């Protein structure tokens, strides 16, 4: 079939709607004999019936396997250059106590970015020495708690913070290991990276100011300097940005060795995943090999040993392992004039919703128009803010059945009072998609649950972990009582009358 002219150039109509591209879907996703999608051996219609929709579903084996693969990849790559590696799971991607336990069981440490995330990690029973704390504006209480419980590392983000962490270490009679976050001037986007003298952003200390900051850290008996840290961005496919950052940091790292031990270099997270079929993300082994080869080569030039390498991926570990399941509530065809539409000159006219520029022979739609089908689901920007926040692309599949009906271009919209409330901007679904169908959006394991809100007082969905044919709720869904629980007067008989 031809593409709908409203469709972006990267989106190709599927030859077979039933196929679930392996690089986008969880490792244990498949179509059952009935045509429904199953994940971890559990059919999605069964999950919807038991737990309702919207529903976050996470393939436990896939998430854990990605964690152990990442550790193995960086450990092997570091060993090839005579060094070691430590992998922190970036909890901001998706944190709950069960996921923390999976990560720790697979040998990863945990990176937290607030007192709340620290509380979740501690509630999971993680040994505090395996935790790292980030943040450009950690409160005094957050620093005090982190130092008090004995977190393994605090990533210092400003000169002011050095004194705050040192004071907490003194109060608790501890020597607190710290890293120093550097604003390397390298920022990477998915397909490009930018390298400047200094990036205009809130995180870290400029390269030029770092020697003074490290001298101040070293002057405090209660602080132990571990090394430099940099995080250059998110959803990065090309390794060049990491290589440039590593290059810049290692020059400084070598200089700092003159004043004392610098055992580690932390290159952050940000490795990209495939959200749609056309995305080609490198395997984590490729990323690890390229990074370590570059680090080793620069270290060779500088005449220094390869330090222990730390990384902090979140998205690559949980992102592809999760899907969100929705029920379709309404569908609506919207006629769009093609004037000014990017791919309008694709000029095809084979009926259905793909008429462009030619007379329409099967309805009374004006020529020069095309149809976009809006498929509205029972969630939206409250369970997945990424499309609205960043214009992120996703794909979608019919989850409750298979269909042989020709695909149509759809936009999956949420149920919020915002026109920007889009879950999947452009995708193809079978033309008979209808109310009551279940649809699943893959690659939603990272930054969906963690960015969820109660906008329009929608209850946040449950998270269900699936594995070997069994499903377990690992975070329960919110109820109406949860929604009203913080409203002081909602349940009070003693309501103060308005003046
Ligand atoms: C400092 C730091 N480390 C690690 C990460 C994890 O990034 P990702 O989930 O893209 O791997 C982030 C994400 O924003 C971050 O800010």
Short mmCIF file of C-alpha atoms and ligand atoms in Angstrom, two decimals:
data_model
loop_
_atom_site.label_atom_id
_atom_site.label_comp_id
_atom_site.label_asym_id
_atom_site.label_seq_id
_atom_site.Cartn_x
_atom_site.Cartn_y
_atom_site.Cartn_z
CA UNK A 1 0.00 0.00 0.00
CA UNK A 2 0.99 3.66 -0.34
CA UNK A 3 1.86 5.92 2.55
CA UNK A 4 -0.62 8.49 3.75
CA UNK A 5 0.79 11.89 2.67
CA UNK A 6 0.32 13.14 6.24
CA UNK A 7 2.73 10.53 7.43
CA UNK A 8 6.30 11.61 8.25
CA UNK A 9 8.95 10.30 5.88
CA UNK A 10 10.41 7.89 8.44
CA UNK A 11 7.08 6.09 8.87
CA UNK A 12 6.41 3.26 6.46
CA UNK A 13 3.05 1.44 6.36
CA UNK A 14 3.63 -2.05 7.76
CA UNK A 15 3.48 -5.03 5.41
CA UNK A 16 1.96 -6.99 8.24
CA UNK A 17 0.30 -5.23 11.20
CA UNK A 18 0.69 -8.28 13.37
CA UNK A 19 4.49 -8.13 13.36
CA UNK A 20 6.06 -6.71 16.54
CA UNK A 21 9.53 -5.39 15.59
CA UNK A 22 11.95 -7.02 18.00
CA UNK A 23 14.09 -3.91 18.52
CA UNK A 24 11.07 -1.88 19.71
CA UNK A 25 9.04 -4.43 21.68
CA UNK A 26 9.96 -6.24 24.90
CA UNK A 27 12.06 -9.35 24.32
CA UNK A 28 9.20 -11.61 25.44
CA UNK A 29 6.41 -10.04 23.37
CA UNK A 30 4.58 -12.24 20.88
CA UNK A 31 1.23 -12.76 19.19
CA UNK A 32 -0.81 -15.64 20.60
CA UNK A 33 -2.75 -18.03 18.39
CA UNK A 34 -5.82 -15.81 18.85
CA UNK A 35 -3.91 -12.81 17.50
CA UNK A 36 -3.69 -10.97 20.83
CA UNK A 37 -0.34 -9.74 22.10
CA UNK A 38 1.19 -11.54 25.07
CA UNK A 39 4.16 -10.33 27.09
CA UNK A 40 6.13 -12.59 29.39
CA UNK A 41 3.65 -15.33 28.51
CA UNK A 42 0.60 -13.34 29.67
CA UNK A 43 -1.99 -12.18 27.14
CA UNK A 44 -2.67 -8.46 27.31
CA UNK A 45 -6.49 -8.84 27.21
CA UNK A 46 -6.16 -11.00 30.34
CA UNK A 47 -4.14 -8.24 32.05
CA UNK A 48 -6.68 -5.61 31.02
CA UNK A 49 -9.53 -7.72 32.38
CA UNK A 50 -7.75 -8.30 35.67
CA UNK A 51 -6.08 -4.95 36.32
CA UNK A 52 -7.89 -2.46 34.08
CA UNK A 53 -6.48 0.08 31.66
CA UNK A 54 -4.39 2.14 31.25
CA UNK A 55 -1.80 -0.26 32.57
CA UNK A 56 1.99 -0.24 32.58
CA UNK A 57 3.32 -3.73 31.85
CA UNK A 58 6.96 -4.59 32.34
CA UNK A 59 8.72 -7.67 31.03
CA UNK A 60 10.77 -8.60 34.10
CA UNK A 61 13.14 -10.98 32.34
CA UNK A 62 13.85 -8.40 29.65
CA UNK A 63 14.57 -5.58 32.12
CA UNK A 64 16.82 -7.79 34.23
CA UNK A 65 18.59 -9.19 31.20
CA UNK A 66 19.28 -5.68 29.91
CA UNK A 67 20.73 -4.79 33.31
CA UNK A 68 23.02 -7.81 33.45
CA UNK A 69 24.00 -7.38 29.77
CA UNK A 70 24.98 -3.78 30.44
CA UNK A 71 27.15 -4.74 33.38
CA UNK A 72 28.73 -7.59 31.42
CA UNK A 73 29.36 -5.32 28.42
CA UNK A 74 31.11 -2.58 30.40
CA UNK A 75 32.98 -5.06 32.58
CA UNK A 76 34.32 -6.90 29.52
CA UNK A 77 35.16 -3.69 27.66
CA UNK A 78 37.00 -2.29 30.70
CA UNK A 79 38.83 -5.57 31.30
CA UNK A 80 40.08 -5.48 27.71
CA UNK A 81 41.94 -2.30 28.69
CA UNK A 82 43.10 -3.48 32.10
CA UNK A 83 40.39 -1.72 34.07
CA UNK A 84 37.04 -2.30 35.79
CA UNK A 85 33.56 -0.85 35.44
CA UNK A 86 30.66 -0.03 37.70
CA UNK A 87 27.12 0.41 36.40
CA UNK A 88 24.54 2.50 38.22
CA UNK A 89 20.91 2.10 37.19
CA UNK A 90 19.51 5.64 36.81
CA UNK A 91 16.43 5.35 38.98
CA UNK A 92 14.79 8.43 37.51
CA UNK A 93 13.90 6.30 34.47
CA UNK A 94 11.54 4.14 36.55
CA UNK A 95 11.87 3.55 40.25
CA UNK A 96 9.97 1.33 42.64
CA UNK A 97 11.30 -1.03 45.27
CA UNK A 98 10.86 -4.15 43.14
CA UNK A 99 12.79 -2.69 40.21
CA UNK A 100 15.54 -1.60 42.62
CA UNK A 101 15.75 -5.19 43.86
CA UNK A 102 15.99 -6.54 40.29
CA UNK A 103 18.81 -4.15 39.48
CA UNK A 104 20.77 -4.89 42.63
CA UNK A 105 20.28 -8.64 42.10
CA UNK A 106 21.78 -8.21 38.61
CA UNK A 107 24.85 -6.53 40.11
CA UNK A 108 24.04 -2.88 39.42
CA UNK A 109 24.31 0.04 41.81
CA UNK A 110 21.50 2.59 42.01
CA UNK A 111 21.63 6.24 41.11
CA UNK A 112 19.05 8.49 42.82
CA UNK A 113 18.34 12.15 42.19
CA UNK A 114 16.28 13.27 45.18
CA UNK A 115 15.40 12.46 48.77
CA UNK A 116 12.28 10.69 47.52
CA UNK A 117 14.23 8.43 45.18
CA UNK A 118 16.70 7.79 48.00
CA UNK A 119 13.79 6.77 50.25
CA UNK A 120 12.55 4.26 47.64
CA UNK A 121 16.02 2.73 47.24
CA UNK A 122 16.43 2.46 51.00
CA UNK A 123 12.94 0.96 51.33
CA UNK A 124 14.07 -1.71 48.87
CA UNK A 125 16.80 -2.64 51.33
CA UNK A 126 19.78 -1.65 49.18
CA UNK A 127 23.07 -1.43 50.95
CA UNK A 128 23.62 2.39 51.02
CA UNK A 129 27.20 1.98 49.80
CA UNK A 130 25.67 0.97 46.43
CA UNK A 131 23.83 4.26 46.05
CA UNK A 132 24.88 7.45 44.32
CA UNK A 133 23.07 10.76 44.86
CA UNK A 134 22.73 13.41 42.16
CA UNK A 135 21.06 16.80 41.90
CA UNK A 136 21.94 20.40 41.17
CA UNK A 137 20.05 21.65 44.23
CA UNK A 138 20.05 18.95 46.88
CA UNK A 139 18.47 20.26 50.06
CA UNK A 140 20.42 20.31 53.31
CA UNK A 141 18.06 17.60 54.59
CA UNK A 142 18.71 15.43 51.50
CA UNK A 143 22.47 15.79 51.91
CA UNK A 144 22.27 15.09 55.61
CA UNK A 145 20.22 11.95 55.14
CA UNK A 146 22.42 10.66 52.32
CA UNK A 147 25.61 11.18 54.31
CA UNK A 148 23.98 9.89 57.49
CA UNK A 149 22.89 6.58 55.94
CA UNK A 150 26.25 6.18 54.22
CA UNK A 151 25.58 6.48 50.49
CA UNK A 152 28.51 5.33 48.40
CA UNK A 153 28.88 8.57 46.44
CA UNK A 154 27.48 12.05 46.24
CA UNK A 155 27.86 13.85 42.94
CA UNK A 156 28.78 17.43 43.84
CA UNK A 157 27.26 19.92 41.45
CA UNK A 158 28.45 23.35 42.69
CA UNK A 159 31.08 25.02 44.85
CA UNK A 160 28.43 25.78 47.50
CA UNK A 161 27.62 22.10 47.77
CA UNK A 162 31.20 21.12 48.66
CA UNK A 163 30.87 22.90 52.00
CA UNK A 164 27.39 21.45 52.62
CA UNK A 165 28.51 17.87 52.06
CA UNK A 166 31.68 18.44 54.08
CA UNK A 167 29.63 19.84 56.99
CA UNK A 168 27.30 16.81 56.90
CA UNK A 169 30.28 14.44 56.82
CA UNK A 170 31.72 16.17 59.86
CA UNK A 171 28.37 16.00 61.71
CA UNK A 172 28.11 12.28 61.05
CA UNK A 173 31.80 11.57 61.62
CA UNK A 174 32.09 10.03 58.14
CA UNK A 175 34.41 10.32 55.19
CA UNK A 176 32.02 10.85 52.27
CA UNK A 177 33.17 9.76 48.81
CA UNK A 178 32.25 12.39 46.20
CA UNK A 179 32.38 12.88 42.46
CA UNK A 180 32.47 16.27 40.80
CA UNK A 181 30.00 16.90 37.98
CA UNK A 182 31.60 18.74 35.09
CA UNK A 183 29.86 20.89 32.53
CA UNK A 184 31.96 19.54 29.68
CA UNK A 185 30.50 21.79 27.01
CA UNK A 186 29.31 18.71 25.13
CA UNK A 187 25.61 18.23 24.58
CA UNK A 188 24.22 15.43 22.49
CA UNK A 189 20.84 15.03 20.89
CA UNK A 190 19.61 11.85 19.30
CA UNK A 191 21.31 12.34 15.98
CA UNK A 192 23.86 15.08 16.58
CA UNK A 193 26.07 16.49 19.23
CA UNK A 194 27.23 19.95 20.03
CA UNK A 195 30.56 20.81 21.58
CA UNK A 196 31.17 24.31 22.90
CA UNK A 197 33.53 25.88 25.39
CA UNK A 198 30.77 25.68 27.95
CA UNK A 199 27.21 24.52 27.60
CA UNK A 200 24.53 26.96 28.79
CA UNK A 201 22.86 24.71 31.37
CA UNK A 202 22.38 24.38 35.10
CA UNK A 203 24.38 21.23 35.83
CA UNK A 204 27.96 20.94 36.94
CA UNK A 205 31.08 23.01 37.23
CA UNK A 206 32.96 24.42 34.23
CA UNK A 207 36.07 22.52 33.20
CA UNK A 208 38.18 25.60 33.91
CA UNK A 209 36.89 25.85 37.50
CA UNK A 210 37.27 22.16 38.28
CA UNK A 211 40.91 22.18 39.53
CA UNK A 212 39.98 24.73 42.21
CA UNK A 213 36.87 22.77 43.17
CA UNK A 214 38.87 19.55 43.49
CA UNK A 215 41.48 21.35 45.60
CA UNK A 216 38.70 22.48 47.96
CA UNK A 217 37.29 18.94 48.12
CA UNK A 218 40.72 17.51 48.87
CA UNK A 219 41.28 20.06 51.64
CA UNK A 220 38.33 18.58 53.56
CA UNK A 221 39.31 15.58 55.67
CA UNK A 222 35.67 14.44 55.58
CA UNK A 223 35.52 14.18 51.77
CA UNK A 224 37.17 11.64 49.47
CA UNK A 225 37.47 12.58 45.82
CA UNK A 226 36.51 9.70 43.52
CA UNK A 227 36.72 11.42 40.17
CA UNK A 228 34.91 13.48 37.53
CA UNK A 229 31.40 12.98 36.25
CA UNK A 230 29.66 14.09 33.09
CA UNK A 231 26.24 13.42 31.59
CA UNK A 232 25.83 14.85 28.10
CA UNK A 233 22.16 14.30 27.31
CA UNK A 234 19.50 11.73 26.57
CA UNK A 235 18.42 9.30 23.87
CA UNK A 236 21.82 9.47 22.12
CA UNK A 237 22.51 7.09 19.24
CA UNK A 238 25.94 8.27 18.10
CA UNK A 239 28.86 7.68 20.42
CA UNK A 240 30.85 10.73 19.21
CA UNK A 241 29.43 13.02 21.91
CA UNK A 242 30.51 10.60 24.66
CA UNK A 243 33.93 10.32 23.07
CA UNK A 244 34.35 14.09 22.98
CA UNK A 245 33.24 14.39 26.62
CA UNK A 246 35.60 11.57 27.64
CA UNK A 247 38.43 13.33 25.81
CA UNK A 248 37.81 16.60 27.63
CA UNK A 249 37.36 15.00 31.03
CA UNK A 250 40.43 12.80 30.72
CA UNK A 251 42.71 15.77 30.07
CA UNK A 252 41.48 17.22 33.36
CA UNK A 253 41.55 13.82 35.06
CA UNK A 254 45.26 13.46 34.13
CA UNK A 255 46.02 16.94 35.47
CA UNK A 256 44.25 16.17 38.77
CA UNK A 257 46.34 13.04 39.33
CA UNK A 258 49.27 15.29 40.18
CA UNK A 259 47.43 16.33 43.36
CA UNK A 260 46.19 12.92 44.55
CA UNK A 261 44.30 9.78 43.69
CA UNK A 262 41.61 9.89 40.94
CA UNK A 263 40.36 6.30 40.79
CA UNK A 264 37.28 6.76 38.60
CA UNK A 265 35.71 8.47 35.61
CA UNK A 266 31.89 8.59 35.38
CA UNK A 267 30.49 9.11 31.88
CA UNK A 268 26.81 9.27 32.89
CA UNK A 269 23.92 7.75 30.95
CA UNK A 270 21.88 8.82 27.95
CA UNK A 271 22.29 5.89 25.54
CA UNK A 272 19.42 5.74 23.04
CA UNK A 273 16.73 3.12 22.39
CA UNK A 274 14.43 2.41 19.46
CA UNK A 275 10.99 3.95 19.94
CA UNK A 276 9.82 3.34 16.37
CA UNK A 277 10.71 0.77 13.75
CA UNK A 278 13.05 3.10 11.85
CA UNK A 279 15.20 3.83 14.94
CA UNK A 280 18.46 1.93 14.91
CA UNK A 281 20.06 2.14 18.33
CA UNK A 282 23.50 0.59 18.82
CA UNK A 283 23.71 -2.49 21.03
CA UNK A 284 25.02 -1.74 24.52
CA UNK A 285 28.07 -3.91 23.78
CA UNK A 286 28.95 -1.64 20.85
CA UNK A 287 28.57 1.45 23.04
CA UNK A 288 30.72 -0.05 25.81
CA UNK A 289 33.45 -1.18 23.39
CA UNK A 290 33.58 2.20 21.62
CA UNK A 291 33.66 4.17 24.86
CA UNK A 292 36.33 2.08 26.50
CA UNK A 293 38.46 1.99 23.34
CA UNK A 294 38.35 5.80 23.18
CA UNK A 295 39.08 6.19 26.89
CA UNK A 296 41.99 3.76 26.62
CA UNK A 297 43.39 5.52 23.58
CA UNK A 298 43.28 8.96 25.26
CA UNK A 299 44.77 7.48 28.44
CA UNK A 300 47.56 6.01 26.29
CA UNK A 301 48.27 9.44 24.77
CA UNK A 302 48.27 11.01 28.23
CA UNK A 303 50.42 8.24 29.68
CA UNK A 304 47.98 7.39 32.49
CA UNK A 305 46.28 4.12 33.46
CA UNK A 306 42.67 3.59 32.40
CA UNK A 307 40.56 4.56 35.44
CA UNK A 308 37.58 2.58 36.72
CA UNK A 309 34.71 3.56 34.43
CA UNK A 310 31.27 4.30 35.85
CA UNK A 311 28.12 4.72 33.75
CA UNK A 312 24.49 5.48 34.69
CA UNK A 313 22.05 4.22 32.07
CA UNK A 314 18.32 4.19 32.80
CA UNK A 315 16.41 4.25 29.51
CA UNK A 316 18.31 1.39 27.81
CA UNK A 317 17.58 -0.90 30.75
CA UNK A 318 13.88 -0.40 31.41
CA UNK A 319 12.63 1.54 28.35
CA UNK A 320 12.25 -1.33 25.85
CA UNK A 321 11.04 -3.74 28.56
CA UNK A 322 7.84 -1.78 29.20
CA UNK A 323 4.63 -1.18 27.30
CA UNK A 324 1.47 0.76 28.13
CA UNK A 325 -1.88 -0.86 27.49
CA UNK A 326 -4.92 1.29 26.70
CA UNK A 327 -8.52 0.77 25.68
CA UNK A 328 -9.80 2.66 22.68
CA UNK A 329 -12.77 4.87 23.54
CA UNK A 330 -13.52 6.76 20.34
CA UNK A 331 -12.25 7.04 16.80
CA UNK A 332 -12.70 10.00 14.53
CA UNK A 333 -11.57 10.76 10.99
CA UNK A 334 -10.28 14.27 10.48
CA UNK A 335 -9.90 15.65 6.97
CA UNK A 336 -6.67 17.58 6.59
CA UNK A 337 -5.82 19.93 3.72
CA UNK A 338 -2.52 18.92 2.27
CA UNK A 339 -1.29 22.42 1.48
CA UNK A 340 1.92 22.96 3.45
CA UNK A 341 2.05 19.38 4.72
CA UNK A 342 5.64 18.18 4.48
CA UNK A 343 5.16 15.07 2.40
CA UNK A 344 2.11 16.29 0.48
CA UNK A 345 3.76 15.81 -2.87
CA UNK A 346 3.87 12.09 -2.24
CA UNK A 347 0.81 12.28 -4.49
CA UNK A 348 -0.93 8.95 -4.22
CA UNK A 349 -4.58 8.13 -4.39
CA UNK A 350 -5.49 4.61 -3.61
CA UNK A 351 -8.56 5.29 -1.54
CA UNK A 352 -9.08 4.65 2.13
CA UNK A 353 -7.44 7.40 4.13
CA UNK A 354 -4.62 8.01 1.71
CA UNK A 355 -6.11 10.21 -0.98
CA UNK A 356 -3.84 13.05 -1.90
CA UNK A 357 -4.26 15.69 -4.52
CA UNK A 358 -6.46 13.53 -6.72
CA UNK A 359 -10.22 13.35 -6.89
CA UNK A 360 -11.59 11.03 -4.27
CA UNK A 361 -13.68 8.34 -5.80
CA UNK A 362 -14.97 6.67 -2.66
CA UNK A 363 -16.35 9.59 -0.64
CA UNK A 364 -17.18 13.26 -0.94
CA UNK A 365 -13.91 14.46 0.50
CA UNK A 366 -12.41 17.38 -1.42
CA UNK A 367 -9.35 16.66 -3.50
CA UNK A 368 -6.05 17.77 -2.05
CA UNK A 369 -6.95 16.40 1.34
CA UNK A 370 -6.04 13.38 3.38
CA UNK A 371 -7.49 11.78 6.43
CA UNK A 372 -5.96 11.29 9.80
CA UNK A 373 -7.80 8.96 12.13
CA UNK A 374 -7.78 10.06 15.75
CA UNK A 375 -7.92 7.08 18.08
CA UNK A 376 -8.62 8.27 21.61
CA UNK A 377 -7.55 6.10 24.53
CA UNK A 378 -8.29 6.08 28.24
CA UNK A 379 -4.97 7.61 29.35
CA UNK A 380 -2.70 10.18 27.77
CA UNK A 381 -0.22 12.80 28.83
CA UNK A 382 -0.75 11.94 32.50
CA UNK A 383 0.76 8.46 32.00
CA UNK A 384 3.10 9.38 29.14
CA UNK A 385 4.19 13.00 29.07
CA UNK A 386 7.03 12.49 26.62
CA UNK A 387 5.16 13.24 23.38
CA UNK A 388 3.73 16.44 24.84
CA UNK A 389 7.00 17.41 26.56
CA UNK A 390 9.55 16.58 23.90
CA UNK A 391 7.56 15.70 20.79
CA UNK A 392 8.75 12.12 21.31
CA UNK A 393 7.68 9.53 18.74
CA UNK A 394 6.16 6.17 19.62
CA UNK A 395 4.58 3.28 17.79
CA UNK A 396 1.40 1.38 18.59
CA UNK A 397 -0.18 -2.00 17.85
CA UNK A 398 -3.61 -3.51 18.13
CA UNK A 399 -3.23 -5.70 21.21
CA UNK A 400 -6.53 -7.54 21.68
CA UNK A 401 -6.78 -9.19 18.27
CA UNK A 402 -5.18 -9.46 14.88
CA UNK A 403 -6.76 -7.83 11.85
CA UNK A 404 -6.22 -8.26 8.15
CA UNK A 405 -7.82 -4.92 7.32
CA UNK A 406 -5.56 -2.47 5.46
CA UNK A 407 -3.72 -0.14 7.86
CA UNK A 408 -4.63 3.54 8.17
CA UNK A 409 -2.63 6.43 9.51
CA UNK A 410 -3.64 7.16 13.07
CA UNK A 411 -2.84 9.57 15.83
CA UNK A 412 -3.37 8.08 19.26
CA UNK A 413 -4.70 10.83 21.51
CA UNK A 414 -5.30 10.84 25.24
CA UNK A 415 -8.41 11.96 27.11
CA UNK A 416 -7.04 15.16 28.64
CA UNK A 417 -8.27 18.66 27.98
CA UNK A 418 -5.25 19.62 25.87
CA UNK A 419 -4.92 19.43 22.11
CA UNK A 420 -1.26 18.51 22.69
CA UNK A 421 -2.36 15.44 24.61
CA UNK A 422 -0.92 12.96 22.13
CA UNK A 423 0.47 9.54 22.96
CA UNK A 424 1.50 8.43 19.47
CA UNK A 425 1.76 11.22 16.91
CA UNK A 426 1.99 9.09 13.76
CA UNK A 427 1.53 5.36 13.32
CA UNK A 428 -0.46 2.86 11.29
CA UNK A 429 -3.18 0.67 12.78
CA UNK A 430 -5.58 -1.70 11.04
CA UNK A 431 -8.44 0.26 9.46
CA UNK A 432 -11.04 -1.51 11.56
CA UNK A 433 -9.65 -0.27 14.90
CA UNK A 434 -12.69 0.50 17.01
CA UNK A 435 -13.96 1.38 20.49
CA UNK A 436 -13.30 -1.46 22.92
CA UNK A 437 -10.10 -2.56 21.19
CA UNK A 438 -6.96 -2.68 23.27
CA UNK A 439 -3.88 -0.98 21.89
CA UNK A 440 -0.34 -1.26 23.25
CA UNK A 441 2.39 1.35 23.02
CA UNK A 442 5.87 -0.20 23.28
CA UNK A 443 9.09 1.29 24.70
CA UNK A 444 7.29 3.08 27.54
CA UNK A 445 9.27 1.49 30.37
CA UNK A 446 11.37 4.61 30.97
CA UNK A 447 10.27 8.14 31.83
CA UNK A 448 6.53 7.41 31.64
CA UNK A 449 5.70 6.07 35.12
CA UNK A 450 8.30 8.46 36.58
CA UNK A 451 6.89 11.51 34.79
CA UNK A 452 3.23 10.59 35.41
CA UNK A 453 0.86 13.17 36.85
CA UNK A 454 -2.73 13.43 38.04
CA UNK A 455 -3.66 16.02 35.44
CA UNK A 456 -7.45 16.26 35.16
CA UNK A 457 -7.51 14.07 38.27
CA UNK A 458 -6.83 10.93 36.32
CA UNK A 459 -5.65 8.12 38.57
CA UNK A 460 -2.13 6.97 37.78
CA UNK A 461 -2.04 3.40 36.38
CA UNK A 462 -0.76 0.29 38.11
CA UNK A 463 2.49 -1.35 37.08
CA UNK A 464 2.33 -5.08 36.46
CA UNK A 465 5.45 -7.21 36.08
CA UNK A 466 5.05 -10.24 33.83
CA UNK A 467 7.30 -13.25 33.75
CA UNK A 468 6.96 -16.89 32.65
CA UNK A 469 3.19 -16.69 32.29
CA UNK A 470 2.54 -14.97 35.64
CA UNK A 471 1.63 -11.37 36.41
CA UNK A 472 2.30 -9.46 39.63
CA UNK A 473 1.27 -5.93 40.53
CA UNK A 474 4.45 -4.14 41.64
CA UNK A 475 2.88 -0.69 41.99
CA UNK A 476 -0.87 -0.57 42.54
CA UNK A 477 -3.03 1.79 40.55
CA UNK A 478 -4.44 4.89 42.17
CA UNK A 479 -8.04 4.98 43.32
CA UNK A 480 -10.52 7.80 43.69
CA UNK A 481 -9.71 7.84 47.42
CA UNK A 482 -6.04 8.36 46.58
CA UNK A 483 -7.04 11.29 44.41
CA UNK A 484 -9.00 12.87 47.24
CA UNK A 485 -6.64 11.90 50.03
CA UNK A 486 -4.64 15.14 50.14
CA UNK A 487 -7.62 17.44 49.77
CA UNK A 488 -8.02 18.59 53.35
CA UNK A 489 -11.73 19.34 53.21
CA UNK A 490 -12.83 16.63 50.79
CA UNK A 491 -13.77 14.15 53.46
CA UNK A 492 -14.44 16.49 56.31
CA UNK A 493 -17.89 16.93 57.81
CA UNK A 494 -16.52 20.06 59.42
CA UNK A 495 -16.32 22.18 56.29
CA UNK A 496 -15.72 25.81 57.00
CA UNK A 497 -18.41 27.82 55.23
CA UNK A 498 -17.16 30.35 52.72
CA UNK A 499 -17.30 33.90 54.05
C1 LIG B 1 23.02 12.57 35.63
C2 LIG B 1 22.23 11.57 34.88
N1 LIG B 1 22.68 10.30 34.82
C3 LIG B 1 21.97 9.36 34.15
C4 LIG B 1 20.79 9.66 33.52
C5 LIG B 1 20.06 8.56 32.81
O1 LIG B 1 19.88 8.81 31.46
P1 LIG B 1 19.23 7.70 30.51
O2 LIG B 1 18.03 7.18 31.19
O3 LIG B 1 18.91 8.44 29.27
O4 LIG B 1 20.26 6.64 30.33
C6 LIG B 1 20.30 10.96 33.54
C7 LIG B 1 19.05 11.31 32.85
O5 LIG B 1 18.63 12.39 32.72
C8 LIG B 1 21.04 11.95 34.25
O6 LIG B 1 20.60 13.21 34.34
#
